[in-house]
Coordinates of C-alpha atoms and ligand atoms in Angstrom, one line a residue:
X282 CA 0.0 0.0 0.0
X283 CA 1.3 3.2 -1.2
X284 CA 1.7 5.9 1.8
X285 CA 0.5 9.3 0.9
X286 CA 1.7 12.6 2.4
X287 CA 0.2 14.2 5.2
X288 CA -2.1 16.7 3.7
X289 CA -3.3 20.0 5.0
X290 CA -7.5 19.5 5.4
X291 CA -10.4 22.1 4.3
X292 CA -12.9 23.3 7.0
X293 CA -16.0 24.4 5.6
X294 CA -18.3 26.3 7.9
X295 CA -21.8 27.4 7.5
X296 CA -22.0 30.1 9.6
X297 CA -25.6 31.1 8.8
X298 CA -28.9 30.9 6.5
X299 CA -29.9 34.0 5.8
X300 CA -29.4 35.4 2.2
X301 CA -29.6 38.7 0.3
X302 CA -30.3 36.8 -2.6
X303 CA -32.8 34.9 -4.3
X304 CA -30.9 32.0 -6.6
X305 CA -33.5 29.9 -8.6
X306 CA -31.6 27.5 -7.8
X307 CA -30.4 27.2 -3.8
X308 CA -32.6 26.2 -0.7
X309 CA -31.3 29.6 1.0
X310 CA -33.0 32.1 -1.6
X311 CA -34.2 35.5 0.5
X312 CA -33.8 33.2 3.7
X313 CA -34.4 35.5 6.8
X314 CA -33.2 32.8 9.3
X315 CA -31.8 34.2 12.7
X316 CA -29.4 31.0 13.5
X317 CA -26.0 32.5 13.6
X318 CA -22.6 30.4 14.2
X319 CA -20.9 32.7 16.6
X320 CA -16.6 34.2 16.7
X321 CA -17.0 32.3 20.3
X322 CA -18.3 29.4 18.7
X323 CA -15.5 29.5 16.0
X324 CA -12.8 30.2 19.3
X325 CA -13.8 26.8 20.1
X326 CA -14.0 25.3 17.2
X327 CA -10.6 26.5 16.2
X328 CA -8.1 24.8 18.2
X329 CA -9.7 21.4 17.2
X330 CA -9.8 22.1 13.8
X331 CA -5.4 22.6 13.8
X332 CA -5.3 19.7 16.1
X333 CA -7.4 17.5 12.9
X334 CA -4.7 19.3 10.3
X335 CA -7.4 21.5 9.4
X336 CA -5.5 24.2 7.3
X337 CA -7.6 25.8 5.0
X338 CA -11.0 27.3 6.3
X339 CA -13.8 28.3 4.1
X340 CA -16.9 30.6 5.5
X341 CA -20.0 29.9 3.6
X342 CA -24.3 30.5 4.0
X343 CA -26.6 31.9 3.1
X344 CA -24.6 34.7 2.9
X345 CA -21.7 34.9 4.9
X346 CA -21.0 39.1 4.7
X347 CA -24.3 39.1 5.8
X348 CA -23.2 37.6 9.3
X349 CA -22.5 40.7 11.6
X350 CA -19.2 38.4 13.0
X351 CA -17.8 37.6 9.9
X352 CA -14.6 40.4 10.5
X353 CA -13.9 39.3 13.8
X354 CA -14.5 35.6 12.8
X355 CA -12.3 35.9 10.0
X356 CA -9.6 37.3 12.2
X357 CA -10.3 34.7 15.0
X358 CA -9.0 32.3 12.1
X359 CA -6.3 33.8 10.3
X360 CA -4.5 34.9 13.9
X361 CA -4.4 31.2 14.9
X362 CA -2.4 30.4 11.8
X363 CA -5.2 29.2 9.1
X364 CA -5.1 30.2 5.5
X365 CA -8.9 32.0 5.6
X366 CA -11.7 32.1 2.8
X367 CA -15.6 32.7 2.2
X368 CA -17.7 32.2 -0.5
X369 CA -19.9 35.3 -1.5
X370 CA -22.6 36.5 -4.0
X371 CA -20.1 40.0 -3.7
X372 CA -23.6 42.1 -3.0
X373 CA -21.4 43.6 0.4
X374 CA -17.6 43.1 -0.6
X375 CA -17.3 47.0 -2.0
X376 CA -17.7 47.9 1.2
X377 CA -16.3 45.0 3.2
X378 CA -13.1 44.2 0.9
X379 CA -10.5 46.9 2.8
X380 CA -11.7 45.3 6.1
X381 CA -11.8 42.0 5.3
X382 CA -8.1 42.1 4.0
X383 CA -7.4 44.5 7.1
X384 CA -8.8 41.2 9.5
X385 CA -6.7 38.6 7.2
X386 CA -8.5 37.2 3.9
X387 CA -6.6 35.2 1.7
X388 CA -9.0 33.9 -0.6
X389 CA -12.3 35.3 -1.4
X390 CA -14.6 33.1 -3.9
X391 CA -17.4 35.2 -5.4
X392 CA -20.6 33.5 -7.3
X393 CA -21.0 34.9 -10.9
X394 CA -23.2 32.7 -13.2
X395 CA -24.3 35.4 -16.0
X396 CA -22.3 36.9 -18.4
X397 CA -23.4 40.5 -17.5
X398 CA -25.6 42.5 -15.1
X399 CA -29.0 41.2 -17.0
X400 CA -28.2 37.5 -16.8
X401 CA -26.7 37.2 -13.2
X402 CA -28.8 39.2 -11.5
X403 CA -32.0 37.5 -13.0
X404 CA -30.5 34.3 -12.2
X405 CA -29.7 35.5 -8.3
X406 CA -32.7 37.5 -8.4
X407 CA -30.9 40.4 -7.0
X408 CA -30.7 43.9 -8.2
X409 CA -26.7 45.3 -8.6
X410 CA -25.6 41.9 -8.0
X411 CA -23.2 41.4 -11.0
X412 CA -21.6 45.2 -10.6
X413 CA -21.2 45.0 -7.2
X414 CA -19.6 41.2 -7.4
X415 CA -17.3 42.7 -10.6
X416 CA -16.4 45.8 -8.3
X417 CA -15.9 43.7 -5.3
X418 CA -13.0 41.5 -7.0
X419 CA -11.3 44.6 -8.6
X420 CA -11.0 45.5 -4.8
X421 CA -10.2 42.6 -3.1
X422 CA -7.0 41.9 -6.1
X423 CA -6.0 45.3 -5.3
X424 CA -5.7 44.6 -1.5
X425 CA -3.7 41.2 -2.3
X426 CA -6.8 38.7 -1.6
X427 CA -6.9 36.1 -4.3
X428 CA -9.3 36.1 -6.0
X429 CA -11.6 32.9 -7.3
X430 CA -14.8 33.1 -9.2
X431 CA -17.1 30.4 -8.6
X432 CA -19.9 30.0 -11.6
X433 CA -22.8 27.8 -11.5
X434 CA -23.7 25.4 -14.8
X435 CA -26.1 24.4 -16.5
X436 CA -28.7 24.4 -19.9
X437 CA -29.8 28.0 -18.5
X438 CA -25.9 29.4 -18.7
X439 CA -23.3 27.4 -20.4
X440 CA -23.6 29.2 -23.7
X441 CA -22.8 32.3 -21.7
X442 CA -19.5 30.7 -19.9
X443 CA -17.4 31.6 -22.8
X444 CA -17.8 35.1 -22.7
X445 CA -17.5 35.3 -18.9
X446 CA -14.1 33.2 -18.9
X447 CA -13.0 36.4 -21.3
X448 CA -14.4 39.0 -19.2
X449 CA -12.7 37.4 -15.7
X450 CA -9.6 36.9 -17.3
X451 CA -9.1 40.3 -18.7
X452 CA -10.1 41.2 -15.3
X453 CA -7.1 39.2 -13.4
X454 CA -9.3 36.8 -11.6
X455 CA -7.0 33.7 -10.5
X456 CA -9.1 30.9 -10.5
X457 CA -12.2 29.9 -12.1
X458 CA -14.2 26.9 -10.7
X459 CA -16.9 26.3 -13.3
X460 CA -19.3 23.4 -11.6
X461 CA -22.2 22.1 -12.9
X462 CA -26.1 22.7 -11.7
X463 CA -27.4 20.7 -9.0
X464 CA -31.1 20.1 -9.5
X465 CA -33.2 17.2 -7.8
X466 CA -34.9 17.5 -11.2
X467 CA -32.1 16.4 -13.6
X468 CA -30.8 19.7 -16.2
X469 CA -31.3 18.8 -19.6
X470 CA -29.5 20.2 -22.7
X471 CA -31.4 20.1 -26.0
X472 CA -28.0 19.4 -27.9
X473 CA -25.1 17.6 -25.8
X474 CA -22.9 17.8 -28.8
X475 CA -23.5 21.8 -28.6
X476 CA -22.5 21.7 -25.2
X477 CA -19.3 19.5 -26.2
X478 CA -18.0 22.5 -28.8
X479 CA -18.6 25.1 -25.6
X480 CA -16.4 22.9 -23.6
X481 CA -13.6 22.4 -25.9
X482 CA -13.0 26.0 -26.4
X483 CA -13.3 26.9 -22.3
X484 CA -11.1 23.4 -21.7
X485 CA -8.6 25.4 -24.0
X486 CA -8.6 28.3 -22.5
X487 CA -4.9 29.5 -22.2
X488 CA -5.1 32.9 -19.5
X489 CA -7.9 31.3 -17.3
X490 CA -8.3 27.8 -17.5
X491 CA -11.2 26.2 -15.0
X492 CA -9.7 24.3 -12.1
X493 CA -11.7 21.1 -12.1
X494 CA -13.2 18.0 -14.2
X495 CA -15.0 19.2 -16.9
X496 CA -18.2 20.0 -15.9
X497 CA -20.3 17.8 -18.6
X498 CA -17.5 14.6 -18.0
X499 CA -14.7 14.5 -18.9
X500 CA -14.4 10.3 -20.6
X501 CA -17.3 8.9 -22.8
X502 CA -18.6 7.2 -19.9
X503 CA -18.6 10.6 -17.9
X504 CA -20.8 12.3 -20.2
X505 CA -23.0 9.5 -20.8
X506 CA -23.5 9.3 -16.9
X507 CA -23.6 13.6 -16.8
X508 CA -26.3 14.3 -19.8
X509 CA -28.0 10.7 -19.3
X510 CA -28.5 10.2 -15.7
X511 CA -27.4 13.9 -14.3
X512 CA -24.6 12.7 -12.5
X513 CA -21.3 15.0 -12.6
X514 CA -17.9 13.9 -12.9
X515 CA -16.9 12.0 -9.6
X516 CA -13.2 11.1 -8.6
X517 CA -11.6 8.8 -11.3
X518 CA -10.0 6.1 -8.8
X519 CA -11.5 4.3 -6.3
X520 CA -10.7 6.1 -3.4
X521 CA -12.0 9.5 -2.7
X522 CA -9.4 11.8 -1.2
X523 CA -11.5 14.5 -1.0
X524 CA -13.4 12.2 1.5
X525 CA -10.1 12.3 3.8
X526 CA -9.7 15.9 3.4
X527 CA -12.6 18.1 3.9
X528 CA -15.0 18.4 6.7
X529 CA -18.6 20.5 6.2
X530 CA -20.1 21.5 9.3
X531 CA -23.5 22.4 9.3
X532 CA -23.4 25.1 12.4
X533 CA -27.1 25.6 12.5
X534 CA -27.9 21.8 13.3
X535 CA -24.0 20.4 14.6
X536 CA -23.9 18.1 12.1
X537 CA -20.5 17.5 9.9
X538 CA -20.2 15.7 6.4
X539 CA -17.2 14.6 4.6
X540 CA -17.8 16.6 1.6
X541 CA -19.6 19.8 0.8
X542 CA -22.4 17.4 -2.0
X543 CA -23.9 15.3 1.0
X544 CA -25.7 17.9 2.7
X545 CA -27.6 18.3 -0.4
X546 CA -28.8 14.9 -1.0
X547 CA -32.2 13.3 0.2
X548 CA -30.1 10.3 2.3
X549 CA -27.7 13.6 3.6
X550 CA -29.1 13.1 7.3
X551 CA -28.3 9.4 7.3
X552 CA -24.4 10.6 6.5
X553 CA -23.4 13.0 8.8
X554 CA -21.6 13.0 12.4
X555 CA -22.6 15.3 15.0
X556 CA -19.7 18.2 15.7
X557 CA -21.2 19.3 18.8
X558 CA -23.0 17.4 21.5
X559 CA -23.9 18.9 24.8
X560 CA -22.4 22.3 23.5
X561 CA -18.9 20.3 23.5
X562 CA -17.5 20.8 19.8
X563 CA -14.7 17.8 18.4
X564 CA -14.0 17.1 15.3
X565 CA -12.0 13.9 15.8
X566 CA -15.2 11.5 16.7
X567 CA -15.5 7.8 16.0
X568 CA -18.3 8.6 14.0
X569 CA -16.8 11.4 11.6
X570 CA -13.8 9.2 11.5
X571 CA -16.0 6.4 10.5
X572 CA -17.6 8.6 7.9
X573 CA -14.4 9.5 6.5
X574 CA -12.8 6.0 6.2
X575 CA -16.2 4.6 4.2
X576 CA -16.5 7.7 1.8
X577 CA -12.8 7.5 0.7
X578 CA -13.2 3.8 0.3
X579 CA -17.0 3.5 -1.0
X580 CA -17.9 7.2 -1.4
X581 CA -16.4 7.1 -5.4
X582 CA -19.5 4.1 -6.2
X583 CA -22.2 5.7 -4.7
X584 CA -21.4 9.2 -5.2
X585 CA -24.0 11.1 -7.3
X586 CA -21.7 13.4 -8.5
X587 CA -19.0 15.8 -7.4
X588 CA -18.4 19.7 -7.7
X589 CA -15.9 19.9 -10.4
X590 CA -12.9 21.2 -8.4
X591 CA -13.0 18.5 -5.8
X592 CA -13.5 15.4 -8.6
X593 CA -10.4 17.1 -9.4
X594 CA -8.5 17.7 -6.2
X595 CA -9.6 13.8 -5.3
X596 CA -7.5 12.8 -8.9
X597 CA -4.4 15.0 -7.8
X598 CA -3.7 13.4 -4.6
X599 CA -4.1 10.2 -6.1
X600 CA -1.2 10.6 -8.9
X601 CA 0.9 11.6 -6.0
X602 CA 1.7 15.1 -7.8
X603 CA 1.8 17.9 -5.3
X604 CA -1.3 19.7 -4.4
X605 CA -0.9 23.4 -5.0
X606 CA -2.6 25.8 -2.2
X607 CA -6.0 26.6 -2.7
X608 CA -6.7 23.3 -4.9
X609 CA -10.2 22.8 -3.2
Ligands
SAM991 C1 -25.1 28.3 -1.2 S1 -24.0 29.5 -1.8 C2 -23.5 30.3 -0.3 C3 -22.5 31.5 -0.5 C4 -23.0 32.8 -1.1 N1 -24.3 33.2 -0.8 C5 -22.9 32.7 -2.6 O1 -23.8 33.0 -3.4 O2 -21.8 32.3 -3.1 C6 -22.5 28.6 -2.3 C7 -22.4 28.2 -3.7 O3 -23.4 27.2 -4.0 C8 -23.9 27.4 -5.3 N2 -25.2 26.7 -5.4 C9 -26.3 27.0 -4.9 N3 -27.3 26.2 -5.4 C10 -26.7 25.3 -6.2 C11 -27.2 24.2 -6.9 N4 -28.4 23.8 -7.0 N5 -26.3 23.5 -7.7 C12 -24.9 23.9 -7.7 N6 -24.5 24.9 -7.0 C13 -25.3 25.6 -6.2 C14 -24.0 28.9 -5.4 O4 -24.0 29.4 -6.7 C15 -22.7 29.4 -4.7 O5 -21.6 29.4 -5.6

């Protein structure tokens, strides 16, 4: 048995519900939930998180610039020595970008699905969302935060996709995860070879190439599986690193999951751990260990489909080749 390196682990967090946008497409729309995950709560949560090899931390929602912590939560993080990100529809990050680099950002991964205002902000239902997301990166580059742009795929968009990649290169984004729609309803594409031809020329893509697996499949079988059955491209060996690497905590109810799909499937109660009992937080349970050990091993069978980036970061760590920062 080959024995891997110790690699650093991704901590997602979702630190609240609520949401000043309306997505078609996300169980969050214009939620007005109160649940907060608190900077005390994250003090707690913290230490354990270093002790599991947690290195990379990612805030998420509903969303997160909404949460009135998030400076001080962000801080919290990057002063005990983790590299510190958050997923955002950019509504707030004009106005939040100088403090957000001020408390220690590294990364900030902003949702853009249209290729201008009218597109994105009819897909997020939210008025300004595109200019403020577009003005929000131009900020946060100038500060020093890298900057990611995180685009949602699907019949609706992809014919859109080329013209954004242009638009976010020219604009010095540095990485582009282009992931496919989610949907309990599966997408489909009226013609798959049409969506092919869109591929090969973003796959090609020289300035701003997208970081994971295609998002339609990448082998024959991939696509058959993607336009046939709706399932993205999974992790191409049998093992799911991904699995050993990430943890998603879903604050509101304490439960974790070994990757950031299961909360969003019908059986995602049945495979989750429980990060806090009895208001004692640990992230090193039997049971998320358990979890761990039977996604990496069984998780690449029964998987209904990966976000593009992690299919990816799974296929990395498997060659052996060294994972660059930020892979995930
Ligand atoms: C739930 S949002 C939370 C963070 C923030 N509010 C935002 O818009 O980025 C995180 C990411 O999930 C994506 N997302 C939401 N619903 C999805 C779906 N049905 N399929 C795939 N991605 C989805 C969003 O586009 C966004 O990039």
């Amino acid at each position: 048995m080959t024995t891997l390196p110790e690699r650093p682990r991704y901590l997602f967090i979702r630190i609240l519900e609520a949401c000043n946008a309306g997505c078609f497409m996300c169980d969050f729309a214009h939620s007005r939930d109160t649940y907060r995950f608190t900077n005390e709560d994250l003090s707690e949560l913290v230490p354990k998180a270093l002790e599991e090899g947690v290195r990379y931390l990612r805030f998420t929602g509903g969303e997160p610039l909404m949460h009135r912590e998030i400076l001080p939560m962000v801080r919290t993080a990057a002063e005990a020595g983790l590299q510190v990100s958050l997923i955002t529809n950019g509504m707030l990050l004009p106005r939040m970008a100088d403090a957000l680099a001020e408390a220690g950002l590294s990364l900030v991964v902003v949702s853009i699905d249209g290729m201008d205002a009218k597109s994105h902000d009819l897909f997020r239902d939210a008025r300004n969302c595109f200019d403020r997301a577009v003005e929000g990166l131009k900020l946060a580059k100038s500060l020093g935060i890298m900057c990611r742009v995180n685009s949602v795929v699907g019949p609706h968009n992809y014919r859109e996709m080329p013209e954004l990649q242009e638009f976010l290169a020219d604009l010095g984004v540095d990485q582009w995860d282009l992931s496919a729609l989610k949907l309990s309803q599966m997408p489909t594409y009226p013609d798959e070879d049409d969506v092919r031809r869109v591929g090969e020329r973003i796959y090609a893509h020289e300035r701003l190439r997208p970081m994971g697996k295609r998002w339609y499949g990448e082998t024959a079988e991939e696509q058959h599986r993607y336009f046939a059955q709706g399932v993205t491209p999974r992790v191409s060996q049998d093992r799911c690193f991904a699995a050993e690497d990430v943890v998603y905590l879903d604050a509101k109810d304490g439960s974790a999951f070994v990757c950031a799909c299961l909360p969003h499937r019908t059986d995602g109660g049945s495979n989750s751990a429980r990060f806090r009992t009895g208001g004692v937080v640990d992230l090193g349970t039997p049971r998320l260990r358990e979890m761990q050990q039977h996604f990496a091993a069984h998780g690449p069978a029964s998987c209904t489909g990966c976000n593009a980036a992690s299919a990816r970061y799974s296929d990395v760590v498997a060659a052996g080749s060294d994972v660059p920062a930020w892979a995930y």
